[in-house]
mmCIF file of C-alpha atoms in Angstrom:
data_model
loop_
_atom_site.group_PDB
_atom_site.id
_atom_site.type_symbol
_atom_site.label_atom_id
_atom_site.label_comp_id
_atom_site.label_asym_id
_atom_site.label_seq_id
_atom_site.Cartn_x
_atom_site.Cartn_y
_atom_site.Cartn_z
ATOM 1 C CA UNK A 1 85.830 128.779 134.967
ATOM 2 C CA UNK A 2 84.164 125.834 136.733
ATOM 3 C CA UNK A 3 81.736 125.427 133.845
ATOM 4 C CA UNK A 4 84.643 125.372 131.374
ATOM 5 C CA UNK A 5 86.450 122.744 133.473
ATOM 6 C CA UNK A 6 83.318 120.578 133.692
ATOM 7 C CA UNK A 7 82.879 120.785 129.929
ATOM 8 C CA UNK A 8 86.534 119.826 129.407
ATOM 9 C CA UNK A 9 86.221 116.891 131.813
ATOM 10 C CA UNK A 10 83.043 115.667 130.132
ATOM 11 C CA UNK A 11 84.766 115.762 126.725
ATOM 12 C CA UNK A 12 88.035 114.049 127.627
ATOM 13 C CA UNK A 13 87.555 112.340 131.018
ATOM 14 C CA UNK A 14 84.091 110.796 131.039
ATOM 15 C CA UNK A 15 84.742 107.847 133.380
ATOM 16 C CA UNK A 16 81.459 106.176 132.389
ATOM 17 C CA UNK A 17 82.363 106.164 128.680
ATOM 18 C CA UNK A 18 85.844 104.882 129.525
ATOM 19 C CA UNK A 19 84.420 102.119 131.720
ATOM 20 C CA UNK A 20 82.045 101.011 128.967
ATOM 21 C CA UNK A 21 84.827 100.562 126.400
ATOM 22 C CA UNK A 22 87.469 99.183 128.803
ATOM 23 C CA UNK A 23 86.582 95.458 128.306
ATOM 24 C CA UNK A 24 86.773 95.864 124.499
ATOM 25 C CA UNK A 25 90.113 97.648 124.861
ATOM 26 C CA UNK A 26 91.584 94.636 126.664
ATOM 27 C CA UNK A 27 89.820 91.830 124.795
ATOM 28 C CA UNK A 28 90.047 93.234 121.251
ATOM 29 C CA UNK A 29 92.148 96.385 120.931
ATOM 30 C CA UNK A 30 95.161 95.472 123.045
ATOM 31 C CA UNK A 31 95.265 91.883 121.763
ATOM 32 C CA UNK A 32 95.175 92.910 118.083
ATOM 33 C CA UNK A 33 97.676 95.752 118.553
ATOM 34 C CA UNK A 34 100.179 93.360 120.129
ATOM 35 C CA UNK A 35 99.593 90.692 117.450
ATOM 36 C CA UNK A 36 100.084 93.229 114.645
ATOM 37 C CA UNK A 37 103.186 94.723 116.260
ATOM 38 C CA UNK A 38 104.887 91.459 117.232
ATOM 39 C CA UNK A 39 104.200 89.746 113.890
ATOM 40 C CA UNK A 40 105.448 92.775 111.937
ATOM 41 C CA UNK A 41 108.548 93.005 114.141
ATOM 42 C CA UNK A 42 109.489 89.332 113.672
ATOM 43 C CA UNK A 43 109.073 89.515 109.885
ATOM 44 C CA UNK A 44 110.778 92.915 109.797
ATOM 45 C CA UNK A 45 113.796 91.603 111.729
ATOM 46 C CA UNK A 46 114.180 88.609 109.389
ATOM 47 C CA UNK A 47 113.928 90.720 106.220
ATOM 48 C CA UNK A 48 115.982 93.513 107.775
ATOM 49 C CA UNK A 49 118.857 91.133 108.511
ATOM 50 C CA UNK A 50 118.839 89.999 104.875
ATOM 51 C CA UNK A 51 118.907 93.647 103.737
ATOM 52 C CA UNK A 52 121.770 94.435 106.134
ATOM 53 C CA UNK A 53 123.895 91.538 104.884
ATOM 54 C CA UNK A 54 123.165 92.576 101.294
ATOM 55 C CA UNK A 55 124.041 96.160 102.219
ATOM 56 C CA UNK A 56 127.523 95.308 103.538
ATOM 57 C CA UNK A 57 128.230 92.773 100.791
ATOM 58 C CA UNK A 58 131.219 93.289 98.495
ATOM 59 C CA UNK A 59 128.921 92.607 95.497
ATOM 60 C CA UNK A 60 127.278 95.618 93.891
ATOM 61 C CA UNK A 61 124.446 93.332 92.631
ATOM 62 C CA UNK A 62 123.431 92.808 96.265
ATOM 63 C CA UNK A 63 124.160 96.294 97.618
ATOM 64 C CA UNK A 64 122.197 98.259 94.992
ATOM 65 C CA UNK A 65 118.815 96.416 95.386
ATOM 66 C CA UNK A 66 119.120 96.679 99.174
ATOM 67 C CA UNK A 67 119.806 100.424 98.889
ATOM 68 C CA UNK A 68 116.863 100.961 96.523
ATOM 69 C CA UNK A 69 114.483 99.030 98.787
ATOM 70 C CA UNK A 70 115.605 100.948 101.872
ATOM 71 C CA UNK A 71 115.344 104.351 100.200
ATOM 72 C CA UNK A 72 111.884 103.596 98.794
ATOM 73 C CA UNK A 73 110.254 102.307 101.985
ATOM 74 C CA UNK A 74 111.918 104.878 104.256
ATOM 75 C CA UNK A 75 110.978 107.703 101.887
ATOM 76 C CA UNK A 76 107.272 106.843 101.592
ATOM 77 C CA UNK A 77 104.795 107.838 104.328
ATOM 78 C CA UNK A 78 103.652 104.750 106.242
ATOM 79 C CA UNK A 79 99.997 105.332 105.344
ATOM 80 C CA UNK A 80 100.825 105.382 101.601
ATOM 81 C CA UNK A 81 102.640 102.031 101.856
ATOM 82 C CA UNK A 82 99.818 100.485 103.896
ATOM 83 C CA UNK A 83 97.157 101.587 101.400
ATOM 84 C CA UNK A 84 99.216 100.516 98.368
ATOM 85 C CA UNK A 85 99.837 97.060 99.848
ATOM 86 C CA UNK A 86 96.361 96.668 101.331
ATOM 87 C CA UNK A 87 94.426 97.728 98.262
ATOM 88 C CA UNK A 88 96.892 96.702 95.548
ATOM 89 C CA UNK A 89 97.154 93.087 96.716
ATOM 90 C CA UNK A 90 93.571 92.742 97.953
ATOM 91 C CA UNK A 91 92.513 90.508 95.049
ATOM 92 C CA UNK A 92 95.509 88.192 95.514
ATOM 93 C CA UNK A 93 94.998 88.081 99.274
ATOM 94 C CA UNK A 94 91.251 87.401 98.904
ATOM 95 C CA UNK A 95 91.951 84.111 97.129
ATOM 96 C CA UNK A 96 94.197 82.967 100.009
ATOM 97 C CA UNK A 97 92.876 84.636 103.177
ATOM 98 C CA UNK A 98 89.327 85.519 102.110
ATOM 99 C CA UNK A 99 88.145 89.031 103.021
ATOM 100 C CA UNK A 100 90.451 89.189 106.018
ATOM 101 C CA UNK A 101 92.709 92.284 105.582
ATOM 102 C CA UNK A 102 94.810 91.330 108.618
ATOM 103 C CA UNK A 103 97.661 89.564 106.686
ATOM 104 C CA UNK A 104 98.068 92.549 104.339
ATOM 105 C CA UNK A 105 98.298 94.896 107.308
ATOM 106 C CA UNK A 106 101.045 92.761 108.856
ATOM 107 C CA UNK A 107 102.818 92.548 105.481
ATOM 108 C CA UNK A 108 102.755 96.337 105.010
ATOM 109 C CA UNK A 109 104.044 97.011 108.535
ATOM 110 C CA UNK A 110 106.765 94.352 108.064
ATOM 111 C CA UNK A 111 108.007 95.855 104.794
ATOM 112 C CA UNK A 112 108.201 99.320 106.371
ATOM 113 C CA UNK A 113 109.920 97.983 109.495
ATOM 114 C CA UNK A 114 112.443 95.970 107.456
ATOM 115 C CA UNK A 115 113.753 99.124 105.765
ATOM 116 C CA UNK A 116 114.538 100.732 109.142
ATOM 117 C CA UNK A 117 115.721 97.542 110.873
ATOM 118 C CA UNK A 118 118.008 96.745 107.932
ATOM 119 C CA UNK A 119 119.720 100.116 108.368
ATOM 120 C CA UNK A 120 120.007 99.516 112.128
ATOM 121 C CA UNK A 121 121.666 96.124 111.571
ATOM 122 C CA UNK A 122 123.927 97.530 108.852
ATOM 123 C CA UNK A 123 125.120 100.345 111.120
ATOM 124 C CA UNK A 124 125.792 97.820 113.908
ATOM 125 C CA UNK A 125 127.785 95.527 111.630
ATOM 126 C CA UNK A 126 129.846 98.407 110.225
ATOM 127 C CA UNK A 127 130.566 99.633 113.779
ATOM 128 C CA UNK A 128 132.461 96.406 114.564
ATOM 129 C CA UNK A 129 136.195 96.974 114.190
ATOM 130 C CA UNK A 130 137.371 95.683 110.811
ATOM 131 C CA UNK A 131 140.426 94.186 112.484
ATOM 132 C CA UNK A 132 138.241 91.500 114.057
ATOM 133 C CA UNK A 133 137.265 90.151 110.654
ATOM 134 C CA UNK A 134 140.903 90.260 109.555
ATOM 135 C CA UNK A 135 141.821 88.319 112.709
ATOM 136 C CA UNK A 136 139.200 85.692 111.819
ATOM 137 C CA UNK A 137 140.703 85.336 108.354
ATOM 138 C CA UNK A 138 144.191 85.054 109.884
ATOM 139 C CA UNK A 139 142.914 82.171 112.038
ATOM 140 C CA UNK A 140 141.739 80.349 108.918
ATOM 141 C CA UNK A 141 138.011 81.188 109.112
ATOM 142 C CA UNK A 142 136.160 81.867 105.873
ATOM 143 C CA UNK A 143 134.672 85.331 105.206
ATOM 144 C CA UNK A 144 131.106 84.047 105.705
ATOM 145 C CA UNK A 145 131.935 82.207 108.936
ATOM 146 C CA UNK A 146 133.814 85.186 110.352
ATOM 147 C CA UNK A 147 130.919 87.501 109.522
ATOM 148 C CA UNK A 148 128.318 85.135 110.986
ATOM 149 C CA UNK A 149 130.094 84.139 114.203
ATOM 150 C CA UNK A 150 132.028 87.302 115.085
ATOM 151 C CA UNK A 151 130.983 90.448 113.221
ATOM 152 C CA UNK A 152 127.193 90.005 112.864
ATOM 153 C CA UNK A 153 126.731 88.671 116.401
ATOM 154 C CA UNK A 154 128.566 91.692 117.870
ATOM 155 C CA UNK A 155 126.731 94.103 115.592
ATOM 156 C CA UNK A 156 123.316 92.756 116.651
ATOM 157 C CA UNK A 157 124.185 93.117 120.340
ATOM 158 C CA UNK A 158 125.179 96.755 119.841
ATOM 159 C CA UNK A 159 121.891 97.709 118.173
ATOM 160 C CA UNK A 160 119.481 96.086 120.637
ATOM 161 C CA UNK A 161 118.340 99.483 122.063
ATOM 162 C CA UNK A 162 117.639 100.755 118.550
ATOM 163 C CA UNK A 163 115.617 97.604 117.795
ATOM 164 C CA UNK A 164 113.428 98.180 120.867
ATOM 165 C CA UNK A 165 112.939 101.775 119.665
ATOM 166 C CA UNK A 166 111.813 100.418 116.309
ATOM 167 C CA UNK A 167 109.309 98.120 118.036
ATOM 168 C CA UNK A 168 107.831 101.203 119.740
ATOM 169 C CA UNK A 169 107.456 102.842 116.316
ATOM 170 C CA UNK A 170 105.700 99.736 114.972
ATOM 171 C CA UNK A 171 103.245 99.756 117.899
ATOM 172 C CA UNK A 172 102.295 103.331 117.020
ATOM 173 C CA UNK A 173 102.150 102.661 113.252
ATOM 174 C CA UNK A 174 99.815 99.690 113.842
ATOM 175 C CA UNK A 175 97.015 102.232 114.393
ATOM 176 C CA UNK A 176 97.202 103.054 110.651
ATOM 177 C CA UNK A 177 96.076 99.553 109.670
ATOM 178 C CA UNK A 178 92.486 100.566 110.397
ATOM 179 C CA UNK A 179 92.443 102.188 106.928
ATOM 180 C CA UNK A 180 92.256 98.662 105.459
ATOM 181 C CA UNK A 181 88.800 98.120 106.964
ATOM 182 C CA UNK A 182 89.392 95.669 109.791
ATOM 183 C CA UNK A 183 86.469 93.553 110.964
ATOM 184 C CA UNK A 184 85.020 94.267 114.406
ATOM 185 C CA UNK A 185 86.945 91.472 116.118
ATOM 186 C CA UNK A 186 90.192 92.531 114.377
ATOM 187 C CA UNK A 187 90.255 96.183 115.404
ATOM 188 C CA UNK A 188 93.243 97.559 117.280
ATOM 189 C CA UNK A 189 93.324 100.088 120.127
ATOM 190 C CA UNK A 190 92.828 103.221 118.053
ATOM 191 C CA UNK A 191 89.877 101.849 116.073
ATOM 192 C CA UNK A 192 88.163 100.493 119.202
ATOM 193 C CA UNK A 193 88.546 103.913 120.826
ATOM 194 C CA UNK A 194 87.325 105.735 117.729
ATOM 195 C CA UNK A 195 84.216 103.558 117.386
ATOM 196 C CA UNK A 196 83.343 104.079 121.057
ATOM 197 C CA UNK A 197 83.959 107.842 120.731
ATOM 198 C CA UNK A 198 81.414 108.053 117.908
ATOM 199 C CA UNK A 199 78.827 106.093 119.941
ATOM 200 C CA UNK A 200 79.340 108.005 123.221
ATOM 201 C CA UNK A 201 79.670 111.420 121.586
ATOM 202 C CA UNK A 202 82.886 112.430 123.400
ATOM 203 C CA UNK A 203 86.616 111.801 123.150
ATOM 204 C CA UNK A 204 87.104 109.896 126.420
ATOM 205 C CA UNK A 205 87.424 106.447 124.735
ATOM 206 C CA UNK A 206 90.155 107.870 122.463
ATOM 207 C CA UNK A 207 91.953 109.231 125.539
ATOM 208 C CA UNK A 208 91.744 105.734 127.045
ATOM 209 C CA UNK A 209 93.219 104.268 123.832
ATOM 210 C CA UNK A 210 96.057 106.794 124.124
ATOM 211 C CA UNK A 211 96.685 105.687 127.714
ATOM 212 C CA UNK A 212 96.968 102.073 126.541
ATOM 213 C CA UNK A 213 99.605 103.117 123.977
ATOM 214 C CA UNK A 214 101.497 104.994 126.703
ATOM 215 C CA UNK A 215 101.400 101.942 129.000
ATOM 216 C CA UNK A 216 103.094 99.931 126.234
ATOM 217 C CA UNK A 217 105.582 102.492 124.938
ATOM 218 C CA UNK A 218 106.753 104.472 127.998
ATOM 219 C CA UNK A 219 108.209 101.458 129.939
ATOM 220 C CA UNK A 220 109.901 100.299 126.721
ATOM 221 C CA UNK A 221 111.426 103.768 126.279
ATOM 222 C CA UNK A 222 112.952 103.586 129.763
ATOM 223 C CA UNK A 223 114.203 100.040 129.054
ATOM 224 C CA UNK A 224 115.925 101.406 125.923
ATOM 225 C CA UNK A 225 117.610 104.115 127.992
ATOM 226 C CA UNK A 226 118.819 101.563 130.563
ATOM 227 C CA UNK A 227 120.105 99.191 127.873
ATOM 228 C CA UNK A 228 121.877 102.021 126.061
ATOM 229 C CA UNK A 229 123.488 103.204 129.305
ATOM 230 C CA UNK A 230 124.668 99.721 130.242
ATOM 231 C CA UNK A 231 126.115 99.070 126.779
ATOM 232 C CA UNK A 232 127.949 102.407 126.790
ATOM 233 C CA UNK A 233 129.312 101.733 130.284
ATOM 234 C CA UNK A 234 130.364 98.192 129.460
ATOM 235 C CA UNK A 235 127.830 96.720 131.893
ATOM 236 C CA UNK A 236 129.075 98.670 134.915
ATOM 237 C CA UNK A 237 126.392 100.037 137.248
ATOM 238 C CA UNK A 238 125.807 103.807 137.100
ATOM 239 C CA UNK A 239 128.167 105.743 139.386
ATOM 240 C CA UNK A 240 130.969 103.188 139.221
ATOM 241 C CA UNK A 241 134.358 103.970 137.607
ATOM 242 C CA UNK A 242 134.043 103.873 133.812
ATOM 243 C CA UNK A 243 137.641 102.984 132.963
ATOM 244 C CA UNK A 244 140.692 101.444 134.500
ATOM 245 C CA UNK A 245 142.447 104.836 134.760
ATOM 246 C CA UNK A 246 139.491 106.373 136.618
ATOM 247 C CA UNK A 247 139.375 103.392 138.935
ATOM 248 C CA UNK A 248 143.073 103.827 139.810
ATOM 249 C CA UNK A 249 142.532 107.569 140.380
ATOM 250 C CA UNK A 250 139.605 106.939 142.712
ATOM 251 C CA UNK A 251 141.567 104.326 144.652
ATOM 252 C CA UNK A 252 144.492 106.774 145.064
ATOM 253 C CA UNK A 253 142.134 109.502 146.305
ATOM 254 C CA UNK A 254 140.547 107.101 148.772
ATOM 255 C CA UNK A 255 144.006 106.098 150.046
ATOM 256 C CA UNK A 256 145.052 109.745 150.509
ATOM 257 C CA UNK A 257 141.878 110.512 152.454
ATOM 258 C CA UNK A 258 142.573 107.888 154.787
#
């Protein structure tokens, strides 16, 4: 039993192997993972907003292309999209960025993210009561101005938790970019851990890479839960009355008690 535990610890929890790769995890892996994820999220949000507006448009010529794009990129596995973009546009990218595959990795992640973020924005916009847009029109605002100032702004606020969830998904998908053959200084957490695992002969560096992902994603998951709870409760702290009727009932009970 003790021998089995020692063998397990040497395979997954070799502190020496973890210590050797720790500087590279911070200096290279963590930095590149965050750059990939943040760049893909920004581009994905911009393209996703365009897709959402096209998706709720009254024009079929805008709705149909947005629907086709969303179905295609949500239906394909992420690794297939990354390889198609990374290898299919390699010759075009080489003339602009040289042999650096980094821009194609960001582009592939952005296109995938846009399909999901577009649906998130579209759901948020459609969740806004239609009467608010009709009220804008009654006040003399144009359709575009009413959508931009009232409907879209409210829809974006409602989907903030879902957007943070999507950022978590992008952080995890960024590990797939290693298939494009990143240079040593461009490698993200997973690839740094994998390289060190091959050199050290055990899986401890990969476990350390997994811990880095957990440090990024777990706090964000709890932030999503808090944001979702606050939005559902209208910003009231947990444990406080959730509606005016409940508040009156609690006040009456408190008065009766004394």
